[in-house]
Short mmCIF file of C-alpha atoms in Angstrom, two decimals:
data_model
loop_
_atom_site.label_atom_id
_atom_site.label_comp_id
_atom_site.label_asym_id
_atom_site.label_seq_id
_atom_site.Cartn_x
_atom_site.Cartn_y
_atom_site.Cartn_z
CA UNK H 1 174.20 -36.79 112.29
CA UNK H 2 173.11 -33.21 112.05
CA UNK H 3 170.45 -31.90 109.71
CA UNK H 4 172.97 -29.96 107.64
CA UNK H 5 175.17 -32.99 107.15
CA UNK H 6 172.16 -34.98 106.03
CA UNK H 7 171.21 -32.32 103.52
CA UNK H 8 174.78 -32.18 102.22
CA UNK H 9 174.95 -35.94 101.84
CA UNK H 10 171.58 -35.91 100.10
CA UNK H 11 172.77 -33.29 97.64
CA UNK H 12 175.91 -35.35 97.04
CA UNK H 13 173.70 -38.39 96.39
CA UNK H 14 171.69 -36.48 93.83
CA UNK H 15 174.88 -35.36 92.08
CA UNK H 16 176.24 -38.91 92.09
CA UNK H 17 173.00 -40.29 90.64
CA UNK H 18 172.98 -37.62 87.94
CA UNK H 19 176.64 -38.32 87.15
CA UNK H 20 175.98 -42.03 86.88
CA UNK H 21 173.05 -41.52 84.51
CA UNK H 22 175.10 -39.07 82.47
CA UNK H 23 177.95 -41.58 82.23
CA UNK H 24 175.62 -44.41 81.18
CA UNK H 25 174.02 -42.14 78.58
CA UNK H 26 177.39 -41.11 77.15
CA UNK H 27 179.19 -44.44 77.39
CA UNK H 28 177.25 -45.78 74.43
CA UNK H 29 175.99 -48.93 76.19
CA UNK H 30 172.57 -48.12 74.82
CA UNK H 31 171.85 -46.21 71.64
CA UNK H 32 171.97 -42.50 72.35
CA UNK H 33 168.50 -41.79 71.01
CA UNK H 34 167.22 -44.59 73.29
CA UNK H 35 168.78 -43.26 76.46
CA UNK H 36 170.05 -39.70 76.12
CA UNK H 37 172.41 -38.30 78.81
CA UNK H 38 170.78 -36.66 81.83
CA UNK H 39 172.07 -33.21 80.95
CA UNK H 40 170.13 -33.23 77.67
CA UNK H 41 166.98 -34.50 79.38
CA UNK H 42 167.15 -31.85 82.08
CA UNK H 43 167.86 -29.13 79.53
CA UNK H 44 164.77 -30.26 77.62
CA UNK H 45 162.71 -30.31 80.83
CA UNK H 46 163.74 -26.72 81.58
CA UNK H 47 162.99 -25.74 78.00
CA UNK H 48 159.50 -27.23 78.35
CA UNK H 49 158.85 -24.93 81.30
CA UNK H 50 158.81 -22.06 78.81
CA UNK H 51 156.47 -23.83 76.40
CA UNK H 52 152.91 -22.52 76.89
CA UNK H 53 151.44 -25.59 75.16
CA UNK H 54 153.21 -27.94 77.56
CA UNK H 55 152.20 -25.81 80.55
CA UNK H 56 148.58 -25.99 79.38
CA UNK H 57 148.94 -29.76 79.37
CA UNK H 58 150.27 -29.74 82.93
CA UNK H 59 147.38 -27.45 83.85
CA UNK H 60 144.86 -29.89 82.37
CA UNK H 61 146.38 -32.80 84.30
CA UNK H 62 146.42 -30.86 87.57
CA UNK H 63 142.81 -29.71 87.04
CA UNK H 64 141.58 -33.26 86.50
CA UNK H 65 143.64 -34.38 89.50
CA UNK H 66 142.15 -31.69 91.75
CA UNK H 67 138.58 -32.26 90.53
CA UNK H 68 138.81 -36.02 91.00
CA UNK H 69 140.41 -35.71 94.42
CA UNK H 70 137.82 -33.13 95.50
CA UNK H 71 135.01 -35.39 94.34
CA UNK H 72 136.57 -38.33 96.19
CA UNK H 73 136.74 -36.24 99.38
CA UNK H 74 133.14 -35.12 99.02
CA UNK H 75 132.07 -38.76 98.75
CA UNK H 76 134.50 -40.48 101.09
CA UNK H 77 134.44 -38.22 104.15
CA UNK H 78 130.64 -38.18 104.74
CA UNK H 79 130.42 -41.86 103.83
CA UNK H 80 133.30 -42.69 106.15
CA UNK H 81 131.66 -40.74 108.99
CA UNK H 82 128.42 -42.64 108.38
CA UNK H 83 130.14 -46.04 108.24
CA UNK H 84 132.29 -45.25 111.26
CA UNK H 85 129.49 -44.03 113.48
CA UNK H 86 126.76 -46.52 112.55
CA UNK H 87 128.25 -50.03 112.91
CA UNK H 88 125.26 -51.75 111.26
CA UNK H 89 125.79 -49.82 108.02
CA UNK H 90 129.49 -50.62 108.17
CA UNK H 91 128.79 -54.34 108.52
CA UNK H 92 126.16 -54.21 105.80
CA UNK H 93 128.32 -52.69 103.08
CA UNK H 94 131.58 -54.38 104.10
CA UNK H 95 131.22 -57.22 101.59
CA UNK H 96 130.42 -54.86 98.71
CA UNK H 97 133.41 -52.68 99.58
CA UNK H 98 135.69 -55.72 99.85
CA UNK H 99 134.68 -56.71 96.33
CA UNK H 100 135.10 -53.25 94.82
CA UNK H 101 138.36 -52.23 96.44
CA UNK H 102 140.83 -54.84 95.12
CA UNK H 103 139.82 -54.07 91.54
CA UNK H 104 142.84 -52.28 90.02
CA UNK H 105 141.40 -48.96 88.92
CA UNK H 106 143.36 -48.78 85.65
CA UNK H 107 141.38 -51.85 84.57
CA UNK H 108 138.27 -49.67 84.63
CA UNK H 109 139.72 -47.35 81.96
CA UNK H 110 138.28 -49.36 79.02
CA UNK H 111 134.81 -49.65 80.57
CA UNK H 112 134.59 -46.03 81.68
CA UNK H 113 135.84 -44.75 78.34
CA UNK H 114 133.11 -46.77 76.62
CA UNK H 115 130.58 -45.23 79.00
CA UNK H 116 131.79 -41.63 79.13
CA UNK H 117 133.99 -41.22 76.07
CA UNK H 118 137.65 -40.31 76.51
CA UNK H 119 137.29 -36.75 77.76
CA UNK H 120 137.75 -35.08 81.11
CA UNK H 121 134.72 -36.83 82.66
CA UNK H 122 136.38 -40.23 82.24
CA UNK H 123 139.59 -38.98 83.82
CA UNK H 124 137.81 -37.36 86.75
CA UNK H 125 135.53 -40.35 87.36
CA UNK H 126 138.45 -42.79 87.41
CA UNK H 127 140.57 -40.55 89.64
CA UNK H 128 137.65 -40.17 92.04
CA UNK H 129 137.01 -43.93 92.10
CA UNK H 130 140.63 -44.74 92.84
CA UNK H 131 141.14 -42.08 95.48
CA UNK H 132 137.93 -42.70 97.41
CA UNK H 133 139.31 -45.79 99.17
CA UNK H 134 142.28 -44.43 101.18
CA UNK H 135 140.22 -41.47 102.42
CA UNK H 136 137.23 -43.68 103.25
CA UNK H 137 139.23 -46.25 105.20
CA UNK H 138 141.24 -43.64 107.07
CA UNK H 139 138.05 -41.81 108.06
CA UNK H 140 136.45 -45.00 109.42
CA UNK H 141 139.67 -45.95 111.19
CA UNK H 142 140.10 -42.47 112.68
CA UNK H 143 136.56 -42.47 114.06
CA UNK H 144 137.32 -45.73 115.83
CA UNK H 145 140.36 -44.13 117.48
CA UNK H 146 138.42 -41.22 118.99
CA UNK H 147 138.81 -40.82 122.74
CA UNK H 148 135.67 -42.45 124.24
CA UNK H 149 135.94 -40.35 127.41
CA UNK H 150 135.47 -37.11 125.48
CA UNK H 151 132.47 -38.55 123.66
CA UNK H 152 130.86 -39.81 126.87
CA UNK H 153 131.46 -36.53 128.63
CA UNK H 154 129.76 -34.58 125.90
CA UNK H 155 126.88 -37.05 125.82
CA UNK H 156 126.49 -36.80 129.60
CA UNK H 157 126.06 -33.05 129.16
CA UNK H 158 123.12 -33.80 126.93
CA UNK H 159 124.66 -33.13 123.51
CA UNK H 160 123.04 -35.02 120.66
CA UNK H 161 124.60 -37.54 118.27
CA UNK H 162 125.31 -34.92 115.62
CA UNK H 163 126.97 -32.40 117.90
CA UNK H 164 129.20 -35.11 119.38
CA UNK H 165 130.17 -36.00 115.83
CA UNK H 166 130.93 -32.40 114.90
CA UNK H 167 132.58 -31.32 118.15
CA UNK H 168 134.65 -34.35 119.12
CA UNK H 169 134.74 -37.04 116.48
CA UNK H 170 135.37 -34.94 113.38
CA UNK H 171 138.28 -32.94 114.87
CA UNK H 172 139.80 -36.12 116.27
CA UNK H 173 139.48 -37.83 112.89
CA UNK H 174 140.83 -34.92 110.85
CA UNK H 175 144.52 -36.00 111.00
CA UNK H 176 143.58 -39.47 109.77
CA UNK H 177 141.50 -37.98 106.95
CA UNK H 178 144.46 -35.78 106.01
CA UNK H 179 146.81 -38.78 105.91
CA UNK H 180 144.31 -40.62 103.70
CA UNK H 181 144.11 -37.57 101.46
CA UNK H 182 147.89 -37.61 101.06
CA UNK H 183 147.85 -41.26 99.94
CA UNK H 184 144.93 -40.53 97.62
CA UNK H 185 146.76 -37.59 96.09
CA UNK H 186 149.51 -39.91 94.84
CA UNK H 187 146.99 -42.47 93.61
CA UNK H 188 145.05 -39.73 91.82
CA UNK H 189 148.19 -38.58 89.98
CA UNK H 190 148.88 -42.16 88.87
CA UNK H 191 145.35 -42.45 87.48
CA UNK H 192 145.49 -39.03 85.80
CA UNK H 193 148.69 -39.89 83.95
CA UNK H 194 147.60 -43.47 83.17
CA UNK H 195 144.26 -42.42 81.69
CA UNK H 196 145.93 -39.76 79.58
CA UNK H 197 148.58 -42.12 78.26
CA UNK H 198 145.91 -44.58 77.16
CA UNK H 199 143.58 -41.92 75.73
CA UNK H 200 146.45 -40.64 73.58
CA UNK H 201 144.76 -37.41 72.53
CA UNK H 202 143.47 -34.23 74.15
CA UNK H 203 145.85 -32.40 76.44
CA UNK H 204 147.76 -33.35 79.53
CA UNK H 205 151.14 -34.49 80.83
CA UNK H 206 150.37 -38.16 80.09
CA UNK H 207 149.37 -37.30 76.54
CA UNK H 208 152.64 -35.42 76.05
CA UNK H 209 154.54 -38.49 77.25
CA UNK H 210 152.51 -40.91 75.14
CA UNK H 211 152.92 -38.85 71.97
CA UNK H 212 156.65 -38.34 72.56
CA UNK H 213 156.96 -42.12 73.00
CA UNK H 214 155.54 -42.66 69.51
CA UNK H 215 157.98 -40.24 67.85
CA UNK H 216 161.11 -41.79 66.34
CA UNK H 217 163.65 -40.27 68.73
CA UNK H 218 161.25 -39.02 71.36
CA UNK H 219 162.94 -40.59 74.39
CA UNK H 220 164.41 -37.27 75.43
CA UNK H 221 160.92 -35.78 75.51
CA UNK H 222 159.49 -38.84 77.28
CA UNK H 223 162.16 -38.59 79.97
CA UNK H 224 161.72 -34.83 80.28
CA UNK H 225 158.00 -35.52 80.80
CA UNK H 226 158.84 -38.11 83.45
CA UNK H 227 161.04 -35.56 85.24
CA UNK H 228 158.06 -33.20 85.27
CA UNK H 229 155.73 -35.94 86.50
CA UNK H 230 158.12 -36.77 89.33
CA UNK H 231 158.52 -33.11 90.23
CA UNK H 232 154.75 -32.70 90.27
CA UNK H 233 154.36 -35.71 92.57
CA UNK H 234 157.11 -34.43 94.84
CA UNK H 235 155.61 -30.93 95.08
CA UNK H 236 152.12 -32.27 95.79
CA UNK H 237 153.42 -34.61 98.50
CA UNK H 238 155.62 -31.97 100.14
CA UNK H 239 152.79 -29.44 100.24
CA UNK H 240 150.45 -31.98 101.84
CA UNK H 241 153.04 -33.14 104.40
CA UNK H 242 153.80 -29.51 105.26
CA UNK H 243 150.08 -28.77 105.64
CA UNK H 244 149.57 -31.80 107.86
CA UNK H 245 152.45 -30.77 110.11
CA UNK H 246 151.09 -27.26 110.49
CA UNK H 247 147.51 -28.31 111.08
CA UNK H 248 148.06 -31.40 113.23
CA UNK H 249 151.46 -31.08 114.90
CA UNK H 250 150.45 -33.42 117.73
CA UNK H 251 150.05 -36.59 115.65
CA UNK H 252 152.75 -39.18 116.39
CA UNK H 253 153.69 -39.37 112.72
CA UNK H 254 154.89 -35.76 112.74
CA UNK H 255 156.04 -35.37 116.32
CA UNK H 256 159.22 -37.39 116.01
CA UNK H 257 160.68 -36.03 112.81
CA UNK H 258 161.91 -32.48 112.69
CA UNK Z 1 129.02 -61.02 126.29
CA UNK Z 2 126.05 -62.75 124.73
CA UNK Z 3 125.20 -59.57 122.87
CA UNK Z 4 128.72 -59.42 121.50
CA UNK Z 5 128.51 -63.00 120.30
CA UNK Z 6 125.16 -62.37 118.67
CA UNK Z 7 126.62 -59.32 116.94
CA UNK Z 8 129.60 -61.33 115.70
CA UNK Z 9 127.28 -63.96 114.24
CA UNK Z 10 125.04 -61.32 112.71
CA UNK Z 11 127.95 -59.54 111.00
CA UNK Z 12 128.81 -62.00 108.21
CA UNK Z 13 125.14 -62.87 107.70
CA UNK Z 14 124.23 -59.22 107.26
CA UNK Z 15 127.23 -58.65 104.99
CA UNK Z 16 126.45 -61.49 102.62
CA UNK Z 17 122.71 -60.76 102.62
CA UNK Z 18 123.32 -57.17 101.60
CA UNK Z 19 125.72 -58.27 98.87
CA UNK Z 20 123.23 -60.85 97.60
CA UNK Z 21 120.43 -58.28 97.64
CA UNK Z 22 122.61 -55.80 95.73
CA UNK Z 23 123.46 -58.37 93.06
CA UNK Z 24 119.80 -59.45 92.86
CA UNK Z 25 118.71 -55.82 92.49
CA UNK Z 26 121.25 -55.37 89.68
CA UNK Z 27 119.94 -58.54 88.02
CA UNK Z 28 116.31 -57.39 88.27
CA UNK Z 29 116.99 -53.85 87.07
CA UNK Z 30 119.03 -54.96 84.06
CA UNK Z 31 116.44 -57.61 83.16
CA UNK Z 32 113.58 -55.10 83.22
CA UNK Z 33 115.60 -52.23 81.75
CA UNK Z 34 118.14 -53.87 79.45
CA UNK Z 35 121.25 -51.77 78.89
CA UNK Z 36 124.14 -52.48 76.57
CA UNK Z 37 126.59 -51.08 79.10
CA UNK Z 38 125.38 -52.92 82.19
CA UNK Z 39 124.68 -56.58 81.41
CA UNK Z 40 122.92 -58.72 84.08
CA UNK Z 41 125.27 -60.54 86.49
CA UNK Z 42 124.07 -63.96 85.32
CA UNK Z 43 125.11 -63.13 81.76
CA UNK Z 44 128.52 -62.00 83.00
CA UNK Z 45 128.93 -65.20 85.02
CA UNK Z 46 127.91 -67.37 82.05
CA UNK Z 47 130.22 -65.45 79.75
CA UNK Z 48 133.13 -65.77 82.20
CA UNK Z 49 132.53 -69.50 82.27
CA UNK Z 50 132.39 -70.02 78.50
CA UNK Z 51 135.27 -67.64 77.89
CA UNK Z 52 137.81 -69.10 80.29
CA UNK Z 53 136.59 -72.03 82.34
CA UNK Z 54 134.79 -74.34 79.92
CA UNK Z 55 137.92 -76.13 78.68
CA UNK Z 56 138.63 -79.86 78.80
CA UNK Z 57 139.29 -81.48 82.22
CA UNK Z 58 142.81 -82.38 81.08
CA UNK Z 59 143.62 -78.66 81.03
CA UNK Z 60 142.00 -78.05 84.45
CA UNK Z 61 138.92 -76.76 82.60
CA UNK Z 62 140.87 -73.83 81.22
CA UNK Z 63 140.11 -72.77 77.67
CA UNK Z 64 142.91 -71.75 75.28
CA UNK Z 65 141.79 -68.14 75.80
CA UNK Z 66 142.53 -68.55 79.50
CA UNK Z 67 145.93 -70.20 79.12
CA UNK Z 68 146.94 -67.65 76.50
CA UNK Z 69 145.87 -64.59 78.45
CA UNK Z 70 145.53 -65.25 82.17
CA UNK Z 71 148.66 -67.36 82.65
CA UNK Z 72 151.10 -64.94 80.96
CA UNK Z 73 149.65 -62.08 83.00
CA UNK Z 74 150.08 -64.02 86.23
CA UNK Z 75 153.61 -65.09 85.31
CA UNK Z 76 154.67 -61.55 84.53
CA UNK Z 77 153.14 -60.27 87.72
CA UNK Z 78 154.69 -62.98 89.88
CA UNK Z 79 158.13 -62.45 88.31
CA UNK Z 80 157.85 -58.69 88.74
CA UNK Z 81 156.68 -58.93 92.33
CA UNK Z 82 159.37 -61.46 93.28
CA UNK Z 83 162.15 -59.38 91.75
CA UNK Z 84 160.85 -56.17 93.32
CA UNK Z 85 160.54 -57.85 96.73
CA UNK Z 86 164.04 -59.35 96.64
CA UNK Z 87 165.69 -56.17 95.36
CA UNK Z 88 163.67 -53.97 97.71
CA UNK Z 89 164.43 -56.00 100.84
CA UNK Z 90 168.13 -56.42 100.00
CA UNK Z 91 168.76 -52.77 99.08
CA UNK Z 92 166.51 -51.54 101.86
CA UNK Z 93 168.41 -53.54 104.48
CA UNK Z 94 171.72 -52.22 103.18
CA UNK Z 95 170.46 -48.64 103.27
CA UNK Z 96 168.85 -49.02 106.66
CA UNK Z 97 172.07 -50.26 108.24
CA UNK Z 98 174.01 -47.10 107.53
CA UNK Z 99 172.75 -43.63 108.40
CA UNK Z 100 175.20 -42.17 105.92
CA UNK Z 101 174.06 -44.29 103.00
CA UNK Z 102 170.47 -43.48 103.88
CA UNK Z 103 171.10 -39.73 103.92
CA UNK Z 104 172.97 -40.08 100.64
CA UNK Z 105 170.17 -41.86 98.81
CA UNK Z 106 167.09 -40.39 100.45
CA UNK Z 107 166.38 -37.47 98.05
CA UNK Z 108 166.88 -39.68 95.00
CA UNK Z 109 164.56 -42.31 96.50
CA UNK Z 110 161.90 -39.75 97.31
CA UNK Z 111 161.98 -38.53 93.73
CA UNK Z 112 161.82 -42.05 92.31
CA UNK Z 113 158.83 -42.79 94.49
CA UNK Z 114 157.05 -39.59 93.51
CA UNK Z 115 157.08 -40.41 89.78
CA UNK Z 116 153.67 -41.82 88.87
CA UNK Z 117 154.63 -45.32 87.57
CA UNK Z 118 152.55 -45.26 84.35
CA UNK Z 119 154.66 -42.30 83.19
CA UNK Z 120 157.67 -44.62 83.09
CA UNK Z 121 156.05 -47.32 80.99
CA UNK Z 122 156.61 -45.44 77.69
CA UNK Z 123 160.30 -45.20 78.62
CA UNK Z 124 160.51 -48.97 78.99
CA UNK Z 125 158.60 -49.41 75.74
CA UNK Z 126 161.32 -47.44 73.93
CA UNK Z 127 164.18 -49.21 75.73
CA UNK Z 128 162.94 -52.79 75.63
CA UNK Z 129 160.21 -52.77 72.97
CA UNK Z 130 156.81 -54.38 73.59
CA UNK Z 131 156.61 -57.71 75.30
CA UNK Z 132 157.26 -59.51 78.53
CA UNK Z 133 160.67 -57.90 79.24
CA UNK Z 134 159.21 -54.40 79.07
CA UNK Z 135 156.22 -55.38 81.19
CA UNK Z 136 158.26 -57.08 83.90
CA UNK Z 137 160.74 -54.19 83.95
CA UNK Z 138 158.00 -51.62 84.44
CA UNK Z 139 156.38 -53.73 87.18
CA UNK Z 140 159.69 -54.12 89.03
CA UNK Z 141 160.66 -50.49 88.66
CA UNK Z 142 157.33 -49.30 90.06
CA UNK Z 143 156.90 -51.85 92.82
CA UNK Z 144 160.42 -51.79 94.25
CA UNK Z 145 160.19 -48.38 95.96
CA UNK Z 146 157.58 -49.07 98.64
CA UNK Z 147 159.45 -52.23 99.74
CA UNK Z 148 162.83 -50.54 99.63
CA UNK Z 149 161.81 -47.44 101.57
CA UNK Z 150 159.79 -49.36 104.15
CA UNK Z 151 162.54 -51.94 104.71
CA UNK Z 152 165.12 -49.20 105.17
CA UNK Z 153 162.87 -47.41 107.69
CA UNK Z 154 162.16 -50.64 109.54
CA UNK Z 155 165.82 -51.61 109.80
CA UNK Z 156 166.79 -48.06 110.82
CA UNK Z 157 164.27 -48.01 113.64
CA UNK Z 158 165.53 -51.19 115.28
CA UNK Z 159 165.57 -50.75 119.04
CA UNK Z 160 169.07 -49.32 119.84
CA UNK Z 161 169.16 -51.26 123.11
CA UNK Z 162 168.80 -54.54 121.26
CA UNK Z 163 171.50 -53.48 118.80
CA UNK Z 164 173.85 -52.87 121.75
CA UNK Z 165 172.93 -56.21 123.32
CA UNK Z 166 173.72 -57.88 119.99
CA UNK Z 167 177.09 -56.12 119.99
CA UNK Z 168 177.80 -57.27 123.56
CA UNK Z 169 176.87 -60.83 122.64
CA UNK Z 170 179.21 -60.52 119.65
CA UNK Z 171 176.70 -61.73 117.12
CA UNK Z 172 178.13 -61.96 113.63
CA UNK Z 173 176.80 -59.84 110.80
CA UNK Z 174 174.58 -62.59 109.42
CA UNK Z 175 173.32 -63.46 112.88
CA UNK Z 176 172.47 -59.86 113.57
CA UNK Z 177 170.67 -59.63 110.26
CA UNK Z 178 168.82 -62.90 110.78
CA UNK Z 179 167.83 -62.49 114.44
CA UNK Z 180 167.73 -58.74 114.96
CA UNK Z 181 167.25 -56.46 111.98
CA UNK Z 182 164.98 -58.49 109.73
CA UNK Z 183 162.55 -59.59 112.46
CA UNK Z 184 162.23 -56.06 113.79
CA UNK Z 185 161.68 -54.66 110.29
CA UNK Z 186 159.23 -57.37 109.26
CA UNK Z 187 155.99 -55.47 109.98
CA UNK Z 188 157.20 -52.52 107.91
CA UNK Z 189 158.44 -54.86 105.18
CA UNK Z 190 155.00 -56.41 104.92
CA UNK Z 191 153.33 -53.02 104.80
CA UNK Z 192 155.63 -52.24 101.85
CA UNK Z 193 154.95 -55.60 100.19
CA UNK Z 194 151.20 -55.05 100.37
CA UNK Z 195 151.54 -51.63 98.72
CA UNK Z 196 153.79 -53.01 96.03
CA UNK Z 197 151.53 -56.01 95.37
CA UNK Z 198 148.64 -53.75 94.46
CA UNK Z 199 151.03 -51.61 92.37
CA UNK Z 200 152.14 -54.81 90.58
CA UNK Z 201 148.54 -55.59 89.68
CA UNK Z 202 147.97 -52.03 88.45
CA UNK Z 203 151.13 -52.04 86.35
CA UNK Z 204 150.47 -55.53 85.02
CA UNK Z 205 147.09 -54.38 83.69
CA UNK Z 206 148.38 -51.01 82.54
CA UNK Z 207 151.34 -52.37 80.61
CA UNK Z 208 148.98 -54.75 78.81
CA UNK Z 209 146.44 -52.07 77.99
CA UNK Z 210 148.94 -50.25 75.77
CA UNK Z 211 148.52 -50.72 72.05
CA UNK Z 212 151.19 -53.13 70.83
CA UNK Z 213 150.79 -55.90 73.39
CA UNK Z 214 149.69 -59.30 72.17
CA UNK Z 215 148.27 -61.14 75.17
CA UNK Z 216 147.24 -60.84 78.81
CA UNK Z 217 144.17 -59.89 80.79
CA UNK Z 218 144.73 -56.23 80.01
CA UNK Z 219 144.97 -57.08 76.31
CA UNK Z 220 141.66 -58.95 76.59
CA UNK Z 221 140.19 -55.77 78.06
CA UNK Z 222 141.37 -53.38 75.31
CA UNK Z 223 140.56 -55.92 72.64
CA UNK Z 224 137.01 -56.26 73.97
CA UNK Z 225 136.75 -52.49 74.29
CA UNK Z 226 137.70 -51.96 70.66
CA UNK Z 227 135.01 -54.45 69.63
CA UNK Z 228 132.52 -52.90 72.13
CA UNK Z 229 132.18 -56.38 73.62
CA UNK Z 230 130.86 -55.25 76.99
CA UNK Z 231 130.36 -58.78 78.34
CA UNK Z 232 134.05 -59.59 77.99
CA UNK Z 233 135.00 -56.23 79.54
CA UNK Z 234 132.85 -57.02 82.58
CA UNK Z 235 134.15 -60.59 82.77
CA UNK Z 236 137.75 -59.33 82.78
CA UNK Z 237 136.90 -56.79 85.48
CA UNK Z 238 135.35 -59.47 87.69
CA UNK Z 239 138.37 -61.69 87.12
CA UNK Z 240 140.80 -58.88 88.05
CA UNK Z 241 138.79 -57.97 91.14
CA UNK Z 242 138.80 -61.60 92.28
CA UNK Z 243 142.52 -61.82 91.52
CA UNK Z 244 143.23 -58.71 93.59
CA UNK Z 245 141.19 -60.10 96.46
CA UNK Z 246 142.89 -63.51 96.39
CA UNK Z 247 146.40 -62.04 96.18
CA UNK Z 248 145.83 -59.61 99.02
CA UNK Z 249 144.22 -62.26 101.22
CA UNK Z 250 147.11 -64.62 100.48
CA UNK Z 251 149.73 -62.04 101.43
CA UNK Z 252 147.82 -61.21 104.63
CA UNK Z 253 147.78 -64.91 105.55
CA UNK Z 254 151.55 -65.18 105.03
CA UNK Z 255 152.03 -62.02 107.08
CA UNK Z 256 149.93 -63.38 109.93
CA UNK Z 257 151.89 -66.61 109.89
CA UNK Z 258 155.28 -64.95 109.91
CA UNK Z 259 154.52 -62.18 112.34
CA UNK Z 260 152.40 -64.22 114.71
CA UNK Z 261 149.29 -62.77 116.31
CA UNK Z 262 150.80 -61.96 119.69
CA UNK Z 263 153.86 -60.21 118.32
CA UNK Z 264 152.18 -56.95 117.50
#
């Protein structure tokens, strides 16, 4: 199947899905204010794009997302390089990491909001905690996959530990770090929205959704918010995938698909 | 070789020593500098015991607080995970078998996956009201996508040569599914299941954290938070961490069994 055919079919699929939702919304299976037709939801979503208050909310969510993700990178990449290049340290902290990682990060929301209040710090801290893991593990894994020949060659020429790390290991690990970053970006968005929904006040996309959910016939607004959340996730993911393809076109993940 | 063996023996020892030292350091620090927010580990352990595991032997030592909060959470999560796994594998196989169907659904799937799951929970609250139905629905709706997309990819990438061989051998549809497509997609399916298991745990907790729920581990957490009962908050966190660890280890064991060690 050619690329154009695929795109056409995809567009048809979107139309079909929209039509189906519209039909369900209009058929009266569920009360209309519970599940409004898609056309109304989309109209509301477009309308929201012109609402400066709503856009400020989106801005607040994206800011917290970016801050948290940046913080996670600043912690996870150096730590991953340390763990990956010094096996003793890796062994030593393995048990602690194995105990911290499976903890679902949303469960930390109550504790962290007791500690830090329910402002931006809480959001950023939780986002950073949740998005540290994928980046950290990908960094360690990527270091392990570095070509040993290149490392040995450089060492034979008398380069020190640090320059081997900077010249060979870091560039070889970069695609893995980028893939971890992409996973973390989705996790960070989940945490941003989840924290906001639970906080219930302040500004942000999650807060918009939570407050609309409390209103008597707010489903249209809730769904419009969900459309925005999905669009945000989609844009973030596409940008990161595009960036990865441009920066690291040789990785097997991106070689095959065109 | 001997060095390798020595290193392998040293690994776990080092690991557990460091963990023990960390916990001991926490204990010492919190004993000498008491803090409301960071209780000593021994207090947390004692509190966990009295809160949930000091019941009568006839109830497997579970207290009423445990049966009323931990069991419903686990049931909801198990139901949600099972439904998401079944739906994801079935729909994913169907989509993976036809290039056309895959191209048709792909953009919609990508959008559905991009929506951060907590954003959908308020929608389910409006549709189904608070309670188990809403919670299970939001778990299923969030956890189904990784399984579905991974299964479809796995089935799609079945070795074409083997598909042709199956055609030559005139295997029936069910035979092809049973002996060709599912086995070759299994590693991808498990990768999807692991993702969706951790999503299930997240959504289970999240849907119980919302005001309006009446029981569950997440409810215990918010309830303790509102009373500033830090010990219970920490106990619930430890419980959830242990739960996450056990579930993930269990799924990995099943995966190892089904996939075999030499297969991949």
